[in-house]
Amino acid sequence: MTWRLFLIELRHWLKQPMVYIFFFLFALLSYLSLVIDEVQVGAELANVKYNAPYKVFVYYSVLAFFGLLVVTAFVNASAIRDFTYNTQQIMFSTPLKKRQYLLGRFLGSTLIATLPMLGVSLGIIVGSWMWWLDAENIGPNILLAHLQAYFYLTLPNIIFSAAIIFSVAVLVRSTAAAFITAVLIMVANGVAGSFMSEMDNQRLAAMLDPFGGSAFELVTRYWTVDDKNTLLLPMHGVFLWNRILWLALSAAVFAFGYWRFSFTDRKRKAAIAEPADDIKVMAAAATTVPSASKEYGFGARFRQFRRIVWNDFTGMLKGTAFLLVTGIGLLNMFLNLSFSTSLYENTIHPVTYHVIDVIEGGFGLFTAIIIVFYSGLLVWKEREPKMDEIHDATPLPLGLGLFSKYVSLLLLLLCVLVITSLGGMVFQLIKGFTHVQPGVYLGYYILPGILYFGVQAALSFLCHVLVNNKYVGYAV
């Protein structure tokens, strides 16, 4: 039965265009980075062949960050499919064992999540065939290097990410929880990168990096140009132990999720129904319903706009996803601020301009995550639960509803900018620096930030409106 569920999962996803769209996007990105100098994946390396084995490893290592989005799209959807469509009671009442159910879903979705990454190899190989490229910059396509990059870098990374996201999804049964888990994985990868910058912590950082990028950088740090053009990835030492460690942790996480998962629905508090009074029911039925006056003027539209903006804004502001992402971002921001006051044993005063620059670097990624996640959530708010036709039948102009959602996201971004500004001021006061300059925060950070992120939010809304798939919209 596990094998049959595995095949069913494969057939389900192979019929979906999302698999091939992600494959095309990875192939296009690697192809453009090879044939166009302005598009770079990783650092630019002089005298290294465009399709050298080292470049292949770098492509797979760097693009593993985007592969996390693919894992979230496929694995999370497979884990909560029955809960999304309310078919879990049917599935749980069949003679299906927990082992068969979880393994079939997990293995099928994880294998599907690895397929789009093969587009990286296709883009590199096809790009190396382009006739206008300088022949001196192109070497032979070593297929063994592509296989090593797939099995040594991509496969362990996807298994690790899939095990965590799948376990969280089946236990919490929420897309937001899976998204937050993906953000935590990104933060863990960033922490490992910060350890890598310290000379005494190189091996520790290499072992703590869940994606193996730090371990790969450590074992190839002293490769010559000729080595980068010819050598394959050495599967020994710290790189081997990194892969073993995180595969073992993946198995442990999946085992925990398997142990905690149960074929039962969660208990819900049932509302106590009061006995109906027949006389009151008959009286209510006989009551004449007054005719409501219809109004479609500017005042009515403004009230609709205000109500939609407020409901969406407060819903996002109180949501668990926003609170956790903002909390993690603030933690990362304060860590960056704490390390920014010293350089080569010299003390740097936390002046406002310097603090703002550190805030932009420490919280910028999390702001982009908020924009991408909530733009998709707002656009698909009615479409995902199949309520869009009911919503479209209401006397609400299409443009007004979409504009209201956009304004609510702008208000959320304004709150983020204000919160991070207050965090920067608190850090300055903790360090004993009282010349805070709130006007500089407003003119140098908040106002330019709301304009910059407002454009990003508009582009993200445009992608989700034009692309008829939530996760493909995220990828674009």
Tab-separated table of C-alpha atoms in Angstrom:
chain	number	residue	atom	x	y	z
A	1	MET	CA	0.000	0.000	0.000
A	2	THR	CA	2.902	2.375	0.671
A	3	TRP	CA	4.149	1.829	-2.870
A	4	ARG	CA	0.672	2.464	-4.290
A	5	LEU	CA	0.276	5.701	-2.333
A	6	PHE	CA	3.748	6.721	-3.476
A	7	LEU	CA	2.775	6.173	-7.124
A	8	ILE	CA	-0.536	7.981	-6.636
A	9	GLU	CA	1.348	10.967	-5.242
A	10	LEU	CA	3.726	10.951	-8.206
A	11	ARG	CA	0.896	10.744	-10.732
A	12	HIS	CA	-0.953	13.552	-8.993
A	13	TRP	CA	1.968	15.959	-9.115
A	14	LEU	CA	3.211	15.005	-12.576
A	15	LYS	CA	-0.169	16.109	-13.928
A	16	GLN	CA	0.245	19.529	-12.323
A	17	PRO	CA	1.915	22.324	-14.316
A	18	MET	CA	3.673	23.609	-11.180
A	19	VAL	CA	6.360	20.903	-11.429
A	20	TYR	CA	7.309	21.887	-14.966
A	21	ILE	CA	7.082	25.620	-14.264
A	22	PHE	CA	9.560	25.316	-11.384
A	23	PHE	CA	11.803	23.138	-13.572
A	24	PHE	CA	11.718	25.784	-16.300
A	25	LEU	CA	12.483	28.595	-13.837
A	26	PHE	CA	15.582	26.825	-12.463
A	27	ALA	CA	16.743	25.979	-15.994
A	28	LEU	CA	16.197	29.560	-17.146
A	29	LEU	CA	18.028	31.061	-14.178
A	30	SER	CA	21.097	28.852	-14.598
A	31	TYR	CA	21.056	29.362	-18.388
A	32	LEU	CA	20.908	33.169	-18.107
A	33	SER	CA	23.653	33.253	-15.484
A	34	LEU	CA	25.889	31.324	-17.849
A	35	VAL	CA	25.264	33.301	-21.064
A	36	ILE	CA	24.737	36.812	-19.601
A	37	ASP	CA	27.476	38.443	-17.542
A	38	GLU	CA	25.027	40.676	-15.651
A	39	VAL	CA	23.222	37.629	-14.166
A	40	GLN	CA	25.292	35.974	-11.458
A	41	VAL	CA	24.692	32.925	-9.270
A	42	GLY	CA	27.317	33.048	-6.561
A	43	ALA	CA	30.551	35.021	-6.741
A	44	GLU	CA	32.188	35.727	-10.081
A	45	LEU	CA	35.319	33.598	-10.537
A	46	ALA	CA	38.094	34.618	-12.911
A	47	ASN	CA	39.557	31.997	-15.288
A	48	VAL	CA	37.090	29.336	-14.147
A	49	LYS	CA	35.133	27.715	-16.965
A	50	TYR	CA	31.474	28.633	-17.103
A	51	ASN	CA	30.445	24.980	-16.906
A	52	ALA	CA	33.296	23.740	-14.716
A	53	PRO	CA	32.506	21.176	-12.001
A	54	TYR	CA	33.100	23.801	-9.309
A	55	LYS	CA	30.588	26.151	-10.949
A	56	VAL	CA	28.046	23.307	-11.071
A	57	PHE	CA	28.505	22.734	-7.342
A	58	VAL	CA	28.137	26.473	-6.659
A	59	TYR	CA	24.929	26.660	-8.705
A	60	TYR	CA	23.341	23.776	-6.811
A	61	SER	CA	24.564	25.084	-3.465
A	62	VAL	CA	23.283	28.636	-3.979
A	63	LEU	CA	19.981	27.637	-5.562
A	64	ALA	CA	19.245	25.327	-2.622
A	65	PHE	CA	17.901	28.476	-0.958
A	66	PHE	CA	15.217	28.721	-3.665
A	67	GLY	CA	14.717	24.967	-3.521
A	68	LEU	CA	13.287	25.495	-0.047
A	69	LEU	CA	10.318	27.230	-1.677
A	70	VAL	CA	9.791	24.211	-3.925
A	71	VAL	CA	9.850	21.873	-0.936
A	72	THR	CA	7.337	24.035	0.906
A	73	ALA	CA	5.024	24.080	-2.119
A	74	PHE	CA	4.964	20.331	-2.777
A	75	VAL	CA	5.536	18.731	0.617
A	76	ASN	CA	3.223	21.029	2.550
A	77	ALA	CA	0.446	20.596	-0.024
A	78	SER	CA	0.724	16.799	0.189
A	79	ALA	CA	0.821	16.802	3.989
A	80	ILE	CA	-2.330	18.877	4.540
A	81	ARG	CA	-4.299	17.966	1.397
A	82	ASP	CA	-6.880	15.896	3.278
A	83	PHE	CA	-7.275	18.571	5.950
A	84	THR	CA	-7.630	21.306	3.322
A	85	TYR	CA	-10.440	19.517	1.487
A	86	ASN	CA	-11.978	18.036	4.666
A	87	THR	CA	-11.467	14.465	3.467
A	88	GLN	CA	-9.391	13.376	6.459
A	89	GLN	CA	-12.289	11.544	8.096
A	90	ILE	CA	-12.777	9.471	4.964
A	91	MET	CA	-9.070	8.640	4.771
A	92	PHE	CA	-8.784	7.888	8.475
A	93	SER	CA	-11.760	5.517	8.393
A	94	THR	CA	-10.193	3.289	5.724
A	95	PRO	CA	-8.012	0.271	6.649
A	96	LEU	CA	-4.975	2.415	5.935
A	97	LYS	CA	-2.079	2.266	8.363
A	98	LYS	CA	-0.264	5.310	9.620
A	99	ARG	CA	3.041	4.073	8.236
A	100	GLN	CA	1.589	3.618	4.764
A	101	TYR	CA	-0.180	6.972	4.775
A	102	LEU	CA	2.769	9.071	5.974
A	103	LEU	CA	5.525	7.306	4.034
A	104	GLY	CA	3.562	7.307	0.786
A	105	ARG	CA	2.814	11.029	1.008
A	106	PHE	CA	6.278	12.000	2.237
A	107	LEU	CA	8.352	9.975	-0.231
A	108	GLY	CA	6.192	10.924	-3.201
A	109	SER	CA	6.187	14.665	-2.520
A	110	THR	CA	9.893	14.700	-1.611
A	111	LEU	CA	10.876	12.988	-4.854
A	112	ILE	CA	8.741	15.441	-6.811
A	113	ALA	CA	10.429	18.354	-4.985
A	114	THR	CA	13.838	17.179	-6.236
A	115	LEU	CA	12.850	17.106	-9.908
A	116	PRO	CA	12.772	20.897	-10.573
A	117	MET	CA	16.380	21.186	-9.364
A	118	LEU	CA	17.451	19.092	-12.339
A	119	GLY	CA	16.655	22.158	-14.406
A	120	VAL	CA	19.924	23.628	-13.124
A	121	SER	CA	21.904	20.992	-15.019
A	122	LEU	CA	19.796	21.437	-18.136
A	123	GLY	CA	20.336	25.200	-18.114
A	124	ILE	CA	24.120	24.839	-17.687
A	125	ILE	CA	24.471	22.226	-20.420
A	126	VAL	CA	22.279	24.061	-22.920
A	127	GLY	CA	23.986	27.364	-22.107
A	128	SER	CA	27.418	25.851	-22.794
A	129	TRP	CA	26.261	24.999	-26.319
A	130	MET	CA	25.591	28.623	-27.287
A	131	TRP	CA	27.799	29.559	-30.225
A	132	TRP	CA	28.389	33.211	-29.292
A	133	LEU	CA	30.251	32.391	-26.078
A	134	ASP	CA	34.042	32.493	-26.050
A	135	ALA	CA	35.292	28.929	-26.536
A	136	GLU	CA	38.077	29.538	-24.001
A	137	ASN	CA	35.498	29.991	-21.257
A	138	ILE	CA	33.686	26.731	-21.982
A	139	GLY	CA	34.967	23.334	-20.904
A	140	PRO	CA	33.614	19.820	-21.309
A	141	ASN	CA	30.337	19.015	-19.603
A	142	ILE	CA	31.268	16.486	-16.926
A	143	LEU	CA	28.037	14.624	-16.171
A	144	LEU	CA	29.511	13.041	-13.049
A	145	ALA	CA	29.822	16.533	-11.538
A	146	HIS	CA	26.108	17.120	-12.128
A	147	LEU	CA	25.271	13.775	-10.528
A	148	GLN	CA	27.449	14.589	-7.521
A	149	ALA	CA	25.818	18.001	-7.120
A	150	TYR	CA	22.374	16.401	-7.250
A	151	PHE	CA	23.050	13.502	-4.873
A	152	TYR	CA	25.517	15.193	-2.498
A	153	LEU	CA	23.985	18.687	-2.281
A	154	THR	CA	20.403	18.772	-3.557
A	155	LEU	CA	19.041	15.442	-2.335
A	156	PRO	CA	20.190	15.704	1.318
A	157	ASN	CA	19.051	19.334	1.480
A	158	ILE	CA	15.584	18.544	0.176
A	159	ILE	CA	15.227	15.494	2.427
A	160	PHE	CA	16.144	17.607	5.452
A	161	SER	CA	13.774	20.450	4.538
A	162	ALA	CA	10.994	18.052	3.567
A	163	ALA	CA	11.249	16.062	6.813
A	164	ILE	CA	10.865	19.192	8.943
A	165	ILE	CA	8.144	20.847	6.871
A	166	PHE	CA	6.185	17.601	6.450
A	167	SER	CA	6.306	16.845	10.182
A	168	VAL	CA	5.204	20.344	11.134
A	169	ALA	CA	2.441	20.339	8.502
A	170	VAL	CA	0.900	17.005	9.522
A	171	LEU	CA	1.037	17.894	13.219
A	172	VAL	CA	-0.101	21.526	13.087
A	173	ARG	CA	-2.153	21.082	9.884
A	174	SER	CA	-1.524	24.635	8.728
A	175	THR	CA	0.158	26.235	5.720
A	176	ALA	CA	1.298	29.184	7.833
A	177	ALA	CA	3.142	26.821	10.180
A	178	ALA	CA	5.002	25.259	7.248
A	179	PHE	CA	5.911	28.714	5.944
A	180	ILE	CA	7.255	29.795	9.340
A	181	THR	CA	9.274	26.579	9.507
A	182	ALA	CA	10.852	27.426	6.150
A	183	VAL	CA	11.775	30.866	7.523
A	184	LEU	CA	13.398	29.264	10.576
A	185	ILE	CA	15.460	27.025	8.292
A	186	MET	CA	16.644	30.129	6.424
A	187	VAL	CA	17.621	31.770	9.704
A	188	ALA	CA	19.538	28.659	10.774
A	189	ASN	CA	21.445	28.791	7.517
A	190	GLY	CA	22.264	32.466	8.118
A	191	VAL	CA	23.510	31.754	11.642
A	192	ALA	CA	25.841	29.102	10.254
A	193	GLY	CA	27.119	31.672	7.757
A	194	SER	CA	27.876	34.121	10.566
A	195	PHE	CA	29.906	31.420	12.337
A	196	MET	CA	31.790	30.864	9.093
A	197	SER	CA	33.078	34.440	9.205
A	198	GLU	CA	34.972	33.645	12.439
A	199	MET	CA	38.294	31.946	11.797
A	200	ASP	CA	38.107	29.776	14.924
A	201	ASN	CA	34.639	28.453	14.146
A	202	GLN	CA	35.021	27.220	10.588
A	203	ARG	CA	34.523	23.535	11.301
A	204	LEU	CA	31.670	24.222	13.706
A	205	ALA	CA	29.956	26.409	11.111
A	206	ALA	CA	30.487	23.762	8.452
A	207	MET	CA	28.808	21.154	10.644
A	208	LEU	CA	25.941	23.466	11.657
A	209	ASP	CA	25.035	24.488	8.109
A	210	PRO	CA	21.948	22.410	7.162
A	211	PHE	CA	22.452	23.036	3.441
A	212	GLY	CA	26.133	22.107	3.360
A	213	GLY	CA	27.214	25.361	1.721
A	214	SER	CA	29.683	26.229	4.479
A	215	ALA	CA	31.139	22.717	4.404
A	216	PHE	CA	31.495	22.917	0.633
A	217	GLU	CA	33.223	26.296	0.920
A	218	LEU	CA	35.609	24.949	3.554
A	219	VAL	CA	36.739	21.875	1.609
A	220	THR	CA	37.194	23.833	-1.651
A	221	ARG	CA	38.692	27.015	-0.190
A	222	TYR	CA	42.244	26.315	-1.327
A	223	TRP	CA	41.446	24.864	-4.727
A	224	THR	CA	43.432	26.352	-7.578
A	225	VAL	CA	41.819	27.450	-10.848
A	226	ASP	CA	42.834	24.162	-12.448
A	227	ASP	CA	41.303	22.249	-9.533
A	228	LYS	CA	38.023	24.113	-9.932
A	229	ASN	CA	37.943	23.284	-13.616
A	230	THR	CA	38.645	19.566	-13.233
A	231	LEU	CA	38.160	18.160	-9.720
A	232	LEU	CA	35.006	16.509	-8.457
A	233	LEU	CA	33.507	17.040	-5.031
A	234	PRO	CA	35.441	15.139	-2.323
A	235	MET	CA	33.018	13.067	-0.274
A	236	HIS	CA	35.059	12.824	2.912
A	237	GLY	CA	36.034	14.822	5.960
A	238	VAL	CA	33.819	17.616	7.245
A	239	PHE	CA	31.603	17.616	4.146
A	240	LEU	CA	30.774	13.920	4.555
A	241	TRP	CA	30.043	14.319	8.262
A	242	ASN	CA	27.851	17.338	7.542
A	243	ARG	CA	25.724	15.314	5.148
A	244	ILE	CA	25.485	12.378	7.572
A	245	LEU	CA	24.584	14.642	10.498
A	246	TRP	CA	21.702	16.396	8.763
A	247	LEU	CA	20.353	13.229	7.170
A	248	ALA	CA	20.300	11.650	10.630
A	249	LEU	CA	18.517	14.709	12.022
A	250	SER	CA	16.042	14.476	9.141
A	251	ALA	CA	15.259	10.891	10.076
A	252	ALA	CA	14.866	11.868	13.742
A	253	VAL	CA	12.481	14.731	12.898
A	254	PHE	CA	10.369	12.515	10.651
A	255	ALA	CA	10.298	9.824	13.339
A	256	PHE	CA	9.045	12.376	15.862
A	257	GLY	CA	6.325	13.513	13.480
A	258	TYR	CA	5.386	9.893	12.812
A	259	TRP	CA	5.166	9.204	16.531
A	260	ARG	CA	3.001	12.235	17.281
A	261	PHE	CA	0.668	11.905	14.293
A	262	SER	CA	-2.731	10.362	14.938
A	263	PHE	CA	-5.660	9.290	12.746
A	264	THR	CA	-8.042	11.429	14.786
A	265	ASP	CA	-9.493	14.895	14.451
A	266	ARG	CA	-8.734	17.454	17.088
A	267	LYS	CA	-11.333	18.072	19.737
A	268	ARG	CA	-13.456	21.102	19.085
A	269	LYS	CA	-15.667	22.919	21.494
A	270	ALA	CA	-19.241	22.444	20.400
A	271	ALA	CA	-21.617	25.334	20.904
A	272	ILE	CA	-24.435	24.543	23.285
A	273	ALA	CA	-27.642	24.823	21.305
A	274	GLU	CA	-30.524	26.340	23.225
A	275	PRO	CA	-33.902	24.720	22.731
A	276	ALA	CA	-35.993	26.695	20.260
A	277	ASP	CA	-39.290	28.128	21.346
A	278	ASP	CA	-41.912	27.216	18.726
A	279	ILE	CA	-43.930	30.325	19.403
A	280	LYS	CA	-40.902	32.594	19.003
A	281	VAL	CA	-39.909	30.806	15.801
A	282	MET	CA	-43.378	31.247	14.304
A	283	ALA	CA	-43.485	34.896	15.355
A	284	ALA	CA	-40.110	35.528	13.778
A	285	ALA	CA	-41.216	33.856	10.562
A	286	ALA	CA	-44.328	36.014	10.394
A	287	THR	CA	-42.384	39.245	10.903
A	288	THR	CA	-42.223	41.437	7.818
A	289	VAL	CA	-38.657	42.054	6.713
A	290	PRO	CA	-38.113	45.785	6.150
A	291	SER	CA	-36.758	46.818	2.764
A	292	ALA	CA	-33.170	48.004	2.873
A	293	SER	CA	-32.159	51.123	1.006
A	294	LYS	CA	-29.336	50.500	-1.442
A	295	GLU	CA	-26.522	52.999	-1.717
A	296	TYR	CA	-23.635	52.872	-4.180
A	297	GLY	CA	-22.186	56.355	-3.838
A	298	PHE	CA	-18.778	57.518	-2.723
A	299	GLY	CA	-19.678	57.234	0.951
A	300	ALA	CA	-20.663	53.573	0.608
A	301	ARG	CA	-17.512	52.759	-1.352
A	302	PHE	CA	-15.351	54.498	1.227
A	303	ARG	CA	-16.963	52.530	4.055
A	304	GLN	CA	-16.360	49.303	2.155
A	305	PHE	CA	-12.750	50.316	1.535
A	306	ARG	CA	-12.190	51.230	5.181
A	307	ARG	CA	-13.748	48.002	6.483
A	308	ILE	CA	-11.768	45.732	4.120
A	309	VAL	CA	-8.499	47.513	4.923
A	310	TRP	CA	-9.090	47.317	8.663
A	311	ASN	CA	-10.189	43.658	8.651
A	312	ASP	CA	-7.247	42.503	6.527
A	313	PHE	CA	-4.747	44.656	8.412
A	314	THR	CA	-5.808	43.519	11.885
A	315	GLY	CA	-6.043	39.911	10.711
A	316	MET	CA	-2.439	39.989	9.487
A	317	LEU	CA	-1.179	41.960	12.490
A	318	LYS	CA	-2.651	39.473	14.980
A	319	GLY	CA	-1.675	36.429	12.940
A	320	THR	CA	0.818	33.914	14.262
A	321	ALA	CA	2.862	34.040	11.062
A	322	PHE	CA	3.464	37.790	11.306
A	323	LEU	CA	4.313	37.660	14.994
A	324	LEU	CA	6.808	34.830	14.560
A	325	VAL	CA	8.460	36.186	11.405
A	326	THR	CA	8.753	39.650	12.964
A	327	GLY	CA	10.092	38.187	16.200
A	328	ILE	CA	12.711	36.114	14.405
A	329	GLY	CA	13.644	39.119	12.270
A	330	LEU	CA	14.047	41.343	15.323
A	331	LEU	CA	16.227	38.721	16.980
A	332	ASN	CA	18.420	38.556	13.889
A	333	MET	CA	18.495	42.368	13.702
A	334	PHE	CA	19.618	42.751	17.322
A	335	LEU	CA	22.311	40.100	16.804
A	336	ASN	CA	23.620	42.050	13.818
A	337	LEU	CA	23.499	45.292	15.793
A	338	SER	CA	25.411	43.747	18.684
A	339	PHE	CA	28.206	42.628	16.340
A	340	SER	CA	28.264	45.960	14.470
A	341	THR	CA	29.727	48.019	17.327
A	342	SER	CA	33.201	46.499	17.053
A	343	LEU	CA	35.554	46.090	14.115
A	344	TYR	CA	39.127	44.811	14.400
A	345	GLU	CA	39.106	45.498	18.172
A	346	ASN	CA	37.916	49.075	17.570
A	347	THR	CA	34.663	50.391	19.062
A	348	ILE	CA	32.080	51.854	16.668
A	349	HIS	CA	29.536	54.262	18.134
A	350	PRO	CA	25.902	53.350	17.272
A	351	VAL	CA	25.144	56.531	15.365
A	352	THR	CA	21.742	56.636	13.707
A	353	TYR	CA	22.919	56.283	10.105
A	354	HIS	CA	25.031	53.250	10.983
A	355	VAL	CA	22.199	51.628	12.943
A	356	ILE	CA	19.791	52.147	10.022
A	357	ASP	CA	22.216	50.496	7.616
A	358	VAL	CA	22.508	47.486	9.916
A	359	ILE	CA	18.717	47.310	10.315
A	360	GLU	CA	18.249	47.275	6.542
A	361	GLY	CA	20.707	44.408	6.232
A	362	GLY	CA	19.425	42.443	9.225
A	363	PHE	CA	15.685	42.809	8.631
A	364	GLY	CA	15.467	43.307	4.858
A	365	LEU	CA	15.073	39.594	4.093
A	366	PHE	CA	12.235	39.246	6.589
A	367	THR	CA	10.426	42.245	5.118
A	368	ALA	CA	10.658	40.632	1.688
A	369	ILE	CA	9.283	37.401	3.176
A	370	ILE	CA	6.328	39.303	4.650
A	371	ILE	CA	5.616	40.922	1.287
A	372	VAL	CA	5.777	37.671	-0.663
A	373	PHE	CA	3.752	35.642	1.824
A	374	TYR	CA	0.977	38.131	2.554
A	375	SER	CA	0.554	39.321	-1.032
A	376	GLY	CA	-0.225	35.733	-2.021
A	377	LEU	CA	-2.390	35.254	1.050
A	378	LEU	CA	-4.472	38.359	0.307
A	379	VAL	CA	-4.911	37.695	-3.410
A	380	TRP	CA	-5.863	34.065	-2.779
A	381	LYS	CA	-7.944	34.781	0.314
A	382	GLU	CA	-11.233	34.065	-1.491
A	383	ARG	CA	-9.920	31.928	-4.333
A	384	GLU	CA	-8.211	29.222	-2.284
A	385	PRO	CA	-11.289	28.192	-0.221
A	386	LYS	CA	-13.440	28.397	-3.416
A	387	MET	CA	-15.330	31.446	-2.151
A	388	ASP	CA	-14.323	33.724	-5.022
A	389	GLU	CA	-17.574	33.306	-6.986
A	390	ILE	CA	-19.646	34.256	-3.934
A	391	HIS	CA	-17.348	37.203	-3.287
A	392	ASP	CA	-17.526	38.335	-6.908
A	393	ALA	CA	-21.353	38.300	-6.743
A	394	THR	CA	-21.376	40.958	-4.021
A	395	PRO	CA	-21.826	44.663	-5.002
A	396	LEU	CA	-18.112	45.399	-4.641
A	397	PRO	CA	-16.001	46.661	-7.571
A	398	LEU	CA	-13.067	44.382	-8.355
A	399	GLY	CA	-10.553	47.205	-8.285
A	400	LEU	CA	-11.715	48.460	-4.900
A	401	GLY	CA	-11.281	45.060	-3.254
A	402	LEU	CA	-7.797	44.556	-4.674
A	403	PHE	CA	-6.729	48.103	-3.837
A	404	SER	CA	-8.006	47.692	-0.279
A	405	LYS	CA	-5.895	44.558	0.163
A	406	TYR	CA	-2.856	46.408	-1.170
A	407	VAL	CA	-3.368	49.303	1.256
A	408	SER	CA	-3.709	46.874	4.171
A	409	LEU	CA	-0.348	45.343	3.236
A	410	LEU	CA	1.196	48.820	3.065
A	411	LEU	CA	-0.068	49.526	6.582
A	412	LEU	CA	1.489	46.263	7.759
A	413	LEU	CA	4.821	47.217	6.158
A	414	LEU	CA	4.600	50.642	7.804
A	415	CYS	CA	4.187	48.907	11.168
A	416	VAL	CA	7.261	46.787	10.419
A	417	LEU	CA	9.331	49.873	9.605
A	418	VAL	CA	8.157	51.643	12.772
A	419	ILE	CA	8.833	48.574	14.940
A	420	THR	CA	12.358	48.138	13.577
A	421	SER	CA	13.021	51.877	14.005
A	422	LEU	CA	11.943	51.679	17.645
A	423	GLY	CA	14.175	48.625	18.029
A	424	GLY	CA	17.119	50.605	16.674
A	425	MET	CA	16.419	53.450	19.093
A	426	VAL	CA	16.224	51.036	22.015
A	427	PHE	CA	19.575	49.539	21.014
A	428	GLN	CA	21.144	53.007	20.883
A	429	LEU	CA	19.843	53.838	24.360
A	430	ILE	CA	21.055	50.502	25.746
A	431	LYS	CA	24.528	51.313	24.425
A	432	GLY	CA	24.375	54.720	26.153
A	433	PHE	CA	24.025	56.686	22.906
A	434	THR	CA	21.299	59.294	23.536
A	435	HIS	CA	21.506	61.242	20.251
A	436	VAL	CA	18.793	59.058	18.690
A	437	GLN	CA	17.517	61.403	15.895
A	438	PRO	CA	13.965	60.156	15.186
A	439	GLY	CA	13.781	62.508	12.194
A	440	VAL	CA	16.628	60.623	10.535
A	441	TYR	CA	14.750	57.359	11.026
A	442	LEU	CA	11.692	58.928	9.404
A	443	GLY	CA	13.405	60.593	6.451
A	444	TYR	CA	16.236	58.132	5.847
A	445	TYR	CA	14.525	54.809	6.624
A	446	ILE	CA	10.720	54.836	7.040
A	447	LEU	CA	9.625	57.041	4.120
A	448	PRO	CA	12.076	55.635	1.531
A	449	GLY	CA	11.349	52.151	2.870
A	450	ILE	CA	7.577	52.394	2.439
A	451	LEU	CA	8.071	53.616	-1.141
A	452	TYR	CA	10.556	50.859	-1.978
A	453	PHE	CA	8.574	48.060	-0.366
A	454	GLY	CA	5.344	49.485	-1.780
A	455	VAL	CA	6.689	48.960	-5.297
A	456	GLN	CA	7.750	45.421	-4.377
A	457	ALA	CA	4.297	44.710	-2.944
A	458	ALA	CA	2.626	46.033	-6.112
A	459	LEU	CA	4.802	43.780	-8.290
A	460	SER	CA	4.055	40.817	-6.033
A	461	PHE	CA	0.312	41.514	-6.281
A	462	LEU	CA	0.651	41.731	-10.061
A	463	CYS	CA	2.397	38.345	-10.222
A	464	HIS	CA	-0.298	36.639	-8.161
A	465	VAL	CA	-3.098	38.221	-10.189
A	466	LEU	CA	-1.590	37.184	-13.523
A	467	VAL	CA	-0.357	33.724	-12.474
A	468	ASN	CA	-3.180	31.307	-11.764
A	469	ASN	CA	-1.239	29.367	-9.144
A	470	LYS	CA	-0.372	30.491	-5.640
A	471	TYR	CA	3.016	28.797	-5.326
A	472	VAL	CA	4.126	29.676	-8.852
A	473	GLY	CA	3.270	33.268	-7.978
A	474	TYR	CA	5.524	32.955	-4.942
A	475	ALA	CA	8.335	31.672	-7.151
A	476	VAL	CA	7.971	34.471	-9.693
